[in-house]
XYZ file of C-alpha atoms in Angstrom:
529
model
C 40.819 -34.529 -28.172
C 39.338 -30.784 -27.255
C 38.287 -30.934 -24.411
C 41.367 -32.316 -22.318
C 43.525 -29.538 -23.981
C 40.840 -27.216 -23.390
C 40.662 -28.037 -19.404
C 44.375 -28.312 -18.783
C 44.932 -24.508 -20.552
C 42.115 -22.659 -19.392
C 43.081 -24.651 -15.352
C 46.571 -23.922 -15.503
C 45.907 -20.363 -16.589
C 43.730 -19.491 -13.530
C 40.214 -20.159 -14.373
C 38.287 -22.631 -12.698
C 36.747 -25.282 -14.688
C 34.300 -28.104 -14.452
C 34.279 -31.240 -17.473
C 31.125 -33.104 -17.429
C 31.842 -36.381 -18.714
C 29.112 -39.377 -19.659
C 31.602 -42.326 -19.131
C 33.795 -43.496 -16.890
C 37.734 -42.855 -15.367
C 39.236 -45.946 -16.390
C 43.097 -46.400 -14.965
C 45.259 -48.393 -16.705
C 44.704 -51.650 -14.752
C 41.085 -51.389 -16.998
C 42.401 -51.907 -20.040
C 42.214 -55.295 -21.089
C 43.954 -57.172 -24.861
C 41.219 -59.772 -24.457
C 40.213 -58.742 -28.292
C 36.443 -60.958 -27.882
C 35.508 -58.539 -24.934
C 36.575 -55.458 -26.912
C 34.733 -57.193 -30.178
C 31.658 -57.219 -27.510
C 31.513 -53.628 -26.206
C 32.748 -52.125 -28.669
C 35.520 -50.537 -26.826
C 33.092 -48.629 -24.770
C 31.729 -46.918 -27.640
C 28.300 -44.858 -27.719
C 26.100 -47.437 -29.642
C 26.874 -50.062 -26.992
C 25.376 -47.999 -24.513
C 23.043 -46.176 -26.601
C 21.514 -48.020 -29.608
C 19.556 -46.115 -30.804
C 20.490 -44.278 -33.327
C 18.881 -44.392 -36.592
C 20.272 -44.352 -40.485
C 18.823 -42.909 -43.625
C 20.773 -41.916 -47.108
C 18.082 -38.569 -47.810
C 14.838 -36.923 -46.084
C 13.083 -38.730 -48.024
C 13.855 -42.462 -46.641
C 12.477 -44.178 -44.038
C 14.874 -44.028 -40.900
C 16.217 -47.215 -40.432
C 16.760 -47.911 -36.814
C 20.471 -49.864 -35.722
C 21.988 -50.311 -39.208
C 24.558 -48.913 -40.640
C 28.147 -48.044 -38.819
C 26.947 -45.225 -37.272
C 27.725 -42.088 -35.246
C 31.034 -43.521 -33.554
C 32.958 -42.227 -30.457
C 33.925 -43.582 -27.347
C 32.336 -42.118 -23.563
C 35.219 -41.677 -21.081
C 37.570 -39.684 -20.029
C 39.848 -39.342 -22.810
C 36.831 -39.569 -25.257
C 38.074 -41.665 -28.384
C 41.527 -40.242 -28.180
C 41.614 -43.420 -25.306
C 41.312 -45.915 -28.488
C 42.598 -44.004 -31.314
C 45.179 -45.346 -33.813
C 47.259 -42.025 -32.731
C 48.094 -41.226 -36.802
C 48.700 -37.171 -35.924
C 49.001 -35.944 -39.652
C 48.897 -32.160 -39.765
C 46.520 -30.246 -42.381
C 48.566 -28.780 -45.585
C 48.046 -25.059 -46.178
C 46.230 -25.916 -48.963
C 43.524 -27.694 -46.804
C 42.019 -24.195 -45.393
C 42.079 -22.933 -48.703
C 40.674 -24.895 -50.891
C 37.560 -23.097 -52.202
C 39.812 -20.120 -53.517
C 41.752 -23.293 -55.315
C 39.451 -25.013 -57.157
C 36.229 -22.995 -57.131
C 32.365 -24.012 -56.136
C 31.385 -28.019 -56.578
C 27.684 -28.757 -57.360
C 26.097 -30.043 -54.587
C 28.478 -28.531 -51.687
C 29.002 -25.912 -49.209
C 32.147 -26.307 -50.051
C 34.437 -22.926 -49.019
C 37.576 -21.831 -47.277
C 38.888 -21.313 -43.984
C 38.645 -18.493 -42.066
C 41.988 -19.050 -40.578
C 45.456 -20.112 -42.345
C 47.672 -23.083 -41.574
C 50.507 -20.294 -41.007
C 48.283 -19.182 -38.047
C 47.815 -22.376 -36.664
C 51.924 -23.716 -36.934
C 51.904 -22.288 -33.641
C 49.764 -24.582 -32.036
C 50.500 -27.456 -34.054
C 54.188 -27.633 -32.730
C 52.736 -26.987 -29.448
C 51.076 -30.647 -30.219
C 53.816 -31.855 -30.705
C 55.747 -31.167 -27.546
C 53.374 -31.311 -25.231
C 51.569 -34.545 -25.789
C 54.797 -36.482 -27.486
C 54.247 -36.843 -30.951
C 56.970 -39.419 -33.056
C 58.048 -38.867 -36.913
C 61.042 -37.629 -38.591
C 59.928 -34.774 -42.191
C 59.100 -36.137 -45.146
C 59.152 -35.070 -48.896
C 55.620 -33.927 -48.627
C 55.356 -32.533 -44.803
C 54.160 -28.938 -44.692
C 56.796 -25.610 -43.074
C 57.267 -26.453 -39.284
C 58.935 -24.609 -36.716
C 60.188 -26.352 -35.075
C 61.389 -30.931 -35.147
C 59.560 -33.715 -33.959
C 60.498 -34.294 -30.237
C 60.164 -37.854 -30.362
C 62.361 -40.074 -33.409
C 60.596 -42.342 -35.663
C 58.873 -45.852 -34.100
C 60.411 -47.938 -35.819
C 59.499 -49.118 -39.255
C 57.601 -52.540 -39.543
C 57.143 -54.720 -42.404
C 54.188 -52.629 -43.550
C 56.314 -49.981 -43.797
C 59.120 -51.620 -45.739
C 56.768 -53.234 -48.118
C 55.302 -49.678 -48.529
C 58.561 -48.478 -49.721
C 59.193 -50.532 -51.881
C 56.015 -50.137 -53.541
C 56.218 -47.064 -53.776
C 60.210 -47.065 -55.580
C 59.383 -49.111 -57.859
C 56.384 -46.719 -58.672
C 57.892 -43.469 -58.485
C 56.203 -42.223 -55.215
C 57.667 -41.163 -51.955
C 57.501 -43.401 -48.941
C 58.168 -41.453 -45.708
C 58.032 -41.620 -42.192
C 54.312 -41.902 -40.305
C 53.729 -39.360 -37.680
C 52.438 -40.816 -34.560
C 51.289 -40.242 -31.097
C 53.014 -42.785 -29.371
C 55.954 -42.340 -27.320
C 59.566 -43.564 -29.522
C 61.416 -42.963 -25.866
C 60.409 -41.736 -22.742
C 58.397 -38.789 -22.810
C 57.388 -36.276 -19.615
C 57.192 -39.255 -17.687
C 55.867 -41.422 -19.918
C 57.080 -44.615 -21.036
C 57.990 -45.493 -24.507
C 55.712 -47.708 -27.187
C 56.069 -51.457 -26.049
C 54.763 -52.875 -29.628
C 52.007 -54.973 -27.920
C 50.032 -54.120 -31.136
C 46.820 -53.225 -29.510
C 46.294 -49.661 -30.819
C 43.578 -49.178 -32.296
C 40.309 -50.071 -30.392
C 42.311 -50.029 -27.043
C 43.571 -48.693 -24.244
C 47.219 -47.904 -23.306
C 48.372 -49.547 -19.926
C 51.711 -48.350 -20.918
C 50.798 -44.902 -21.113
C 52.793 -44.473 -24.487
C 50.100 -43.792 -26.503
C 49.365 -40.143 -26.441
C 45.880 -39.977 -25.864
C 43.902 -36.847 -23.505
C 43.345 -39.207 -20.571
C 47.756 -39.555 -20.004
C 48.902 -36.152 -21.035
C 46.547 -33.053 -20.552
C 44.108 -33.983 -18.155
C 46.120 -35.296 -15.291
C 48.170 -31.430 -15.912
C 44.595 -30.026 -15.656
C 43.565 -31.672 -12.361
C 46.891 -31.335 -10.568
C 45.839 -27.997 -10.925
C 43.870 -27.626 -8.074
C 40.839 -25.972 -10.264
C 40.315 -28.236 -12.267
C 37.087 -30.901 -11.684
C 36.107 -34.349 -13.704
C 32.856 -35.134 -12.809
C 32.019 -38.602 -14.665
C 29.503 -40.639 -15.532
C 27.484 -36.959 -15.728
C 24.966 -36.526 -19.114
C 24.193 -32.838 -20.154
C 21.041 -32.471 -20.878
C 20.713 -29.136 -22.466
C 22.662 -25.526 -22.006
C 20.888 -22.468 -19.632
C 20.742 -19.454 -21.292
C 19.463 -15.965 -19.709
C 17.268 -13.002 -20.941
C 19.859 -11.014 -22.348
C 20.942 -14.233 -24.921
C 24.054 -15.468 -22.281
C 24.786 -18.907 -21.177
C 24.450 -19.477 -17.709
C 25.096 -23.233 -17.606
C 24.525 -26.657 -18.032
C 22.019 -28.770 -16.768
C 22.888 -32.353 -16.467
C 22.059 -35.968 -14.842
C 24.653 -37.062 -11.628
C 25.973 -40.584 -12.043
C 22.759 -41.363 -10.009
C 20.070 -39.925 -12.463
C 20.034 -36.365 -10.548
C 18.746 -33.145 -12.390
C 21.304 -30.808 -11.178
C 22.732 -27.288 -12.722
C 26.428 -25.847 -13.128
C 26.574 -22.609 -13.207
C 29.545 -20.662 -15.458
C 30.174 -17.529 -16.490
C 31.347 -19.730 -20.110
C 30.388 -22.565 -21.925
C 32.913 -25.159 -23.782
C 31.473 -27.552 -25.763
C 33.681 -30.385 -26.817
C 30.896 -33.182 -26.974
C 32.044 -34.430 -31.001
C 30.478 -33.431 -33.770
C 27.312 -35.445 -32.415
C 27.148 -34.936 -29.100
C 27.731 -31.369 -29.500
C 25.298 -31.061 -31.558
C 22.576 -32.760 -30.129
C 23.275 -29.896 -27.022
C 22.635 -27.685 -29.330
C 19.477 -28.863 -30.688
C 18.322 -29.995 -27.120
C 18.843 -26.316 -25.911
C 16.418 -24.341 -27.929
C 14.540 -21.885 -26.151
C 12.160 -19.130 -27.298
C 14.878 -16.920 -28.252
C 16.527 -19.908 -29.456
C 13.408 -21.239 -31.653
C 15.922 -23.559 -33.863
C 18.352 -24.925 -31.053
C 21.083 -22.484 -29.404
C 23.614 -20.802 -31.850
C 21.440 -21.897 -34.588
C 20.400 -18.750 -36.267
C 22.034 -20.063 -39.597
C 20.195 -23.208 -39.262
C 23.612 -24.766 -39.967
C 23.818 -27.108 -36.671
C 24.027 -30.352 -37.469
C 23.942 -29.962 -41.521
C 27.863 -30.666 -43.113
C 28.486 -33.627 -41.726
C 32.051 -35.069 -43.481
C 33.413 -38.273 -42.016
C 36.671 -38.767 -44.333
C 36.829 -40.844 -47.509
C 38.578 -44.528 -47.282
C 39.470 -46.993 -49.056
C 41.527 -50.601 -48.625
C 43.528 -52.759 -50.326
C 45.163 -56.264 -48.161
C 47.457 -58.409 -50.028
C 49.474 -61.459 -48.817
C 53.312 -62.345 -49.026
C 55.741 -64.760 -49.200
C 56.925 -64.540 -46.075
C 56.177 -64.065 -42.359
C 55.135 -60.649 -41.955
C 53.394 -60.398 -38.531
C 52.350 -56.842 -38.426
C 50.030 -57.538 -35.281
C 52.740 -55.997 -33.360
C 54.033 -52.324 -33.183
C 52.452 -49.336 -33.959
C 48.808 -49.061 -36.471
C 51.374 -47.637 -39.184
C 55.405 -46.711 -39.858
C 55.193 -45.380 -43.499
C 52.578 -43.083 -45.420
C 52.660 -42.030 -49.074
C 51.248 -38.536 -49.859
C 52.358 -37.966 -53.589
C 48.599 -38.195 -53.707
C 47.310 -35.483 -51.093
C 46.186 -32.719 -53.293
C 43.228 -32.681 -55.615
C 44.637 -32.665 -59.580
C 41.852 -31.724 -62.370
C 43.438 -34.301 -64.321
C 41.331 -37.074 -62.261
C 38.431 -35.316 -63.190
C 37.226 -35.241 -59.769
C 37.944 -33.058 -56.347
C 39.840 -35.219 -53.923
C 42.972 -36.099 -52.749
C 44.288 -37.810 -49.695
C 47.350 -40.400 -48.005
C 48.165 -43.805 -48.277
C 49.532 -45.859 -45.321
C 49.897 -49.234 -44.455
C 48.346 -50.649 -41.764
C 47.664 -54.276 -39.828
C 45.919 -52.815 -37.218
C 43.826 -56.531 -36.280
C 43.750 -59.737 -33.739
C 42.774 -62.964 -35.187
C 38.951 -62.065 -34.887
C 39.395 -58.842 -36.375
C 41.141 -60.275 -39.663
C 38.836 -62.853 -39.923
C 35.835 -60.489 -39.654
C 37.319 -57.736 -41.915
C 40.130 -58.556 -43.801
C 40.432 -62.068 -44.672
C 40.190 -62.713 -48.778
C 36.353 -62.817 -50.085
C 37.374 -65.237 -52.181
C 38.308 -67.830 -50.289
C 37.121 -70.627 -48.002
C 34.543 -68.897 -45.301
C 34.225 -72.396 -43.275
C 35.637 -75.355 -42.288
C 39.059 -76.916 -42.122
C 40.197 -75.004 -45.341
C 38.852 -71.739 -43.626
C 40.816 -72.739 -40.539
C 44.206 -73.419 -42.637
C 42.961 -70.078 -44.947
C 43.027 -68.156 -42.055
C 46.559 -69.679 -40.062
C 48.567 -68.999 -43.424
C 47.238 -65.378 -43.989
C 47.747 -63.979 -40.842
C 50.806 -63.249 -39.972
C 51.296 -62.754 -43.537
C 49.024 -59.850 -44.304
C 48.653 -56.049 -45.005
C 46.699 -53.556 -45.522
C 47.167 -50.855 -47.960
C 44.714 -47.711 -46.553
C 43.905 -44.888 -48.117
C 42.908 -41.379 -46.378
C 40.345 -39.476 -47.909
C 38.666 -35.721 -48.271
C 35.025 -35.664 -47.592
C 32.812 -33.219 -49.402
C 30.697 -31.183 -47.203
C 27.388 -32.317 -48.172
C 24.283 -29.342 -46.727
C 21.450 -32.580 -46.700
C 24.147 -34.846 -44.598
C 22.993 -33.928 -41.765
C 22.772 -34.728 -37.677
C 19.423 -34.217 -36.451
C 17.331 -35.420 -33.356
C 14.741 -38.698 -34.099
C 12.341 -38.108 -30.921
C 10.877 -41.606 -31.590
C 14.131 -43.019 -30.610
C 14.711 -41.548 -26.822
C 17.577 -42.689 -24.701
C 16.900 -43.256 -21.488
C 16.568 -40.045 -20.313
C 14.007 -39.146 -22.760
C 16.402 -37.160 -24.677
C 15.819 -37.678 -28.680
C 18.260 -40.138 -30.310
C 20.394 -39.191 -33.301
C 19.736 -39.643 -36.729
C 22.347 -39.083 -39.395
C 21.330 -38.802 -42.985
C 23.955 -38.591 -45.118
C 25.650 -40.039 -49.103
C 28.312 -39.279 -51.126
C 28.800 -36.821 -53.224
C 29.843 -38.417 -57.016
C 32.823 -37.106 -56.679
C 33.740 -38.589 -53.051
C 32.731 -42.128 -54.621
C 35.379 -41.599 -57.748
C 38.320 -40.565 -55.029
C 37.419 -43.686 -53.235
C 37.736 -46.066 -56.354
C 41.101 -43.863 -57.481
C 42.585 -44.373 -54.483
C 41.911 -47.952 -54.293
C 42.906 -48.622 -57.970
C 46.417 -46.610 -56.846
C 46.902 -48.980 -53.874
C 46.174 -52.198 -55.867
C 49.364 -50.807 -58.217
C 51.225 -50.616 -55.041
C 50.624 -53.914 -53.492
C 51.483 -55.812 -56.665
C 54.576 -53.418 -57.049
C 55.240 -54.457 -53.424
C 55.676 -58.348 -54.420
C 51.889 -59.719 -52.922
C 51.236 -63.164 -54.407
C 47.576 -63.169 -53.659
C 45.825 -59.311 -53.482
C 42.226 -58.410 -52.583
C 40.389 -55.531 -52.715
C 37.503 -54.509 -50.391
C 34.293 -53.308 -51.847
C 34.163 -49.160 -51.902
C 30.658 -48.256 -50.557
C 29.123 -44.483 -49.881
C 29.520 -43.732 -46.145
C 27.593 -44.937 -43.375
C 28.947 -43.622 -40.257
C 32.663 -43.201 -38.835
C 34.483 -41.872 -36.262
C 35.735 -39.054 -37.628
C 32.034 -36.218 -37.041
C 33.265 -33.202 -38.009
C 31.319 -30.050 -39.688
C 28.288 -30.015 -37.449
C 28.957 -26.349 -35.999
C 31.304 -24.732 -38.772
C 33.661 -22.147 -38.563
C 33.134 -19.144 -40.780
C 32.762 -14.698 -40.583
C 29.793 -14.527 -41.549
C 26.802 -15.503 -39.021
C 24.331 -16.321 -42.258
C 26.508 -19.166 -43.268
C 28.394 -20.409 -39.935
C 28.250 -21.375 -36.562
C 31.214 -20.354 -34.408
C 33.765 -17.390 -35.468
C 37.148 -18.591 -36.146
C 37.584 -18.429 -32.397
C 35.123 -20.894 -32.065
C 32.695 -18.162 -30.337
C 29.575 -18.988 -30.895
C 27.695 -16.085 -32.921
C 24.859 -16.134 -31.150
C 25.578 -16.534 -27.695
C 29.421 -14.096 -26.810
C 30.019 -16.827 -24.104
C 29.374 -20.278 -25.633
C 32.766 -22.058 -27.598
C 32.487 -24.839 -29.199
C 35.122 -26.598 -29.971
C 35.669 -29.933 -31.654
C 35.576 -31.441 -35.076
C 32.042 -29.484 -35.703
C 34.677 -26.810 -36.418
C 35.659 -27.863 -39.735
C 34.805 -26.510 -42.172
C 36.829 -29.206 -44.793
C 37.433 -32.372 -44.046
C 41.130 -32.598 -44.579
C 42.703 -36.130 -45.398
C 41.982 -38.535 -43.187
C 43.180 -38.095 -40.007
C 41.778 -34.748 -37.780
C 42.636 -35.079 -34.117
C 45.993 -33.166 -34.420
C 44.107 -30.632 -35.827
C 41.121 -30.955 -33.276
C 43.894 -30.539 -30.447
C 45.867 -27.610 -32.607
C 42.646 -25.323 -32.643
C 41.445 -26.412 -28.485
C 45.439 -25.216 -28.165
C 44.557 -21.867 -30.070
C 40.693 -21.547 -28.815
C 42.015 -21.836 -24.996
C 43.991 -19.095 -25.917
C 41.842 -16.390 -26.644
C 39.101 -17.867 -24.272
C 41.454 -16.614 -22.042
C 42.096 -13.181 -23.524
C 38.459 -12.785 -23.923
C 37.804 -13.561 -19.951
C 40.805 -11.226 -18.733
C 39.753 -8.213 -21.232
C 36.139 -8.909 -19.288
C 34.493 -9.991 -22.323
C 32.670 -12.476 -21.764
């Protein structure tokens, strides 16, 4: 999401850009609707090709191989934006200054961002219009300088039911902003409502991944080269502490070095961390850009909880975009709840029959045989899930570190995730699950089942491992994404997040990338790189 934006912005600004990408460059014809193949291959996610991650709850626990959900991301041009669900919520003004409002929270590194919503709003709007976001203003929208460029996608059965439940409880359901085109835009077609968004590439180009939006424009400049199946090994630095280039293995396994006047890491909160730690040197013994000791610390995944309901009539929720309505009445934290935490709720059904059978079927029903088949055939077209998207507190002991006992095929240390939830995060999940159960009852479900609320064991939102801040003693990059320790090294992806927001970070990642590109170009023109 970030790398594509940076490549496009810097190449169109006249700079020469080389992008090193671990995975392949897939074309639309290679995308499949084969659910079994996607389940088997995990949508080209990293754990399918590098299953040597380890996990533990605390530093005192033994590492467990191939356990837990893990650090999940897609390798390939376009990255995880190719298979994302395309929810495009903006952060609200409160997200950038919660520490000032709520004070410190024990056991965390809760802090304000060094930038405000007002500074980022211009770039949120740029994301809207450059990639194509569908939506309409709602009761809980943040201030916007321009309207949505695309009208809302059609409301789905799930959206109608969420509206019904919200109205009965005095809440407000509003249009879900989505990075799916409701109308043709910039040479791309509108959404065909096939329902294959989450985990799938979009062969129509209607889902606004960086693969079909910014990357083609970067390449069209003639100043951006995409090198696929190239795995970065380390960032090289000189005696002055400046980045001089990136050492990598090409697709044949040959080690090479790409020299550069500036290096930008946009590899996500896990891989950016790995590269910085692998780039240790006598000058940077703790890892590159890590004088604060915070590289790899404070990882956040966004909490979530889910409630599923079966309704009397056919819903056929497997069609269309992931979500059409959201409830944001509980977005902000509220001291009356007795804990920190907030978020939003949407109605969705991003599953085929296999996914439903694995993850969404009622746990109190049959699990084998003829009764199981009858239950699935009845429930699958009549069910909907309400899902909460929540805050996740930054805790210093939640880390991504190198695991030298489990190297990858290049001999690079694997990744170890150490993660446990703050008590407030667990309370937030339970509280939102109960609210969703109430919404499901109010919507008229005939059978409701809540998924268990569990501590995070990984996820797809890899946030906070190289946090942004004004003080080099407790942050990794400044407010322009420039590493405090290395003036020509920039880090721009979810790793720079200070707080987690409410469960949908991709639009903010892209807005930050547009902003970072402006400042990198400014530094270059002023000969400050």
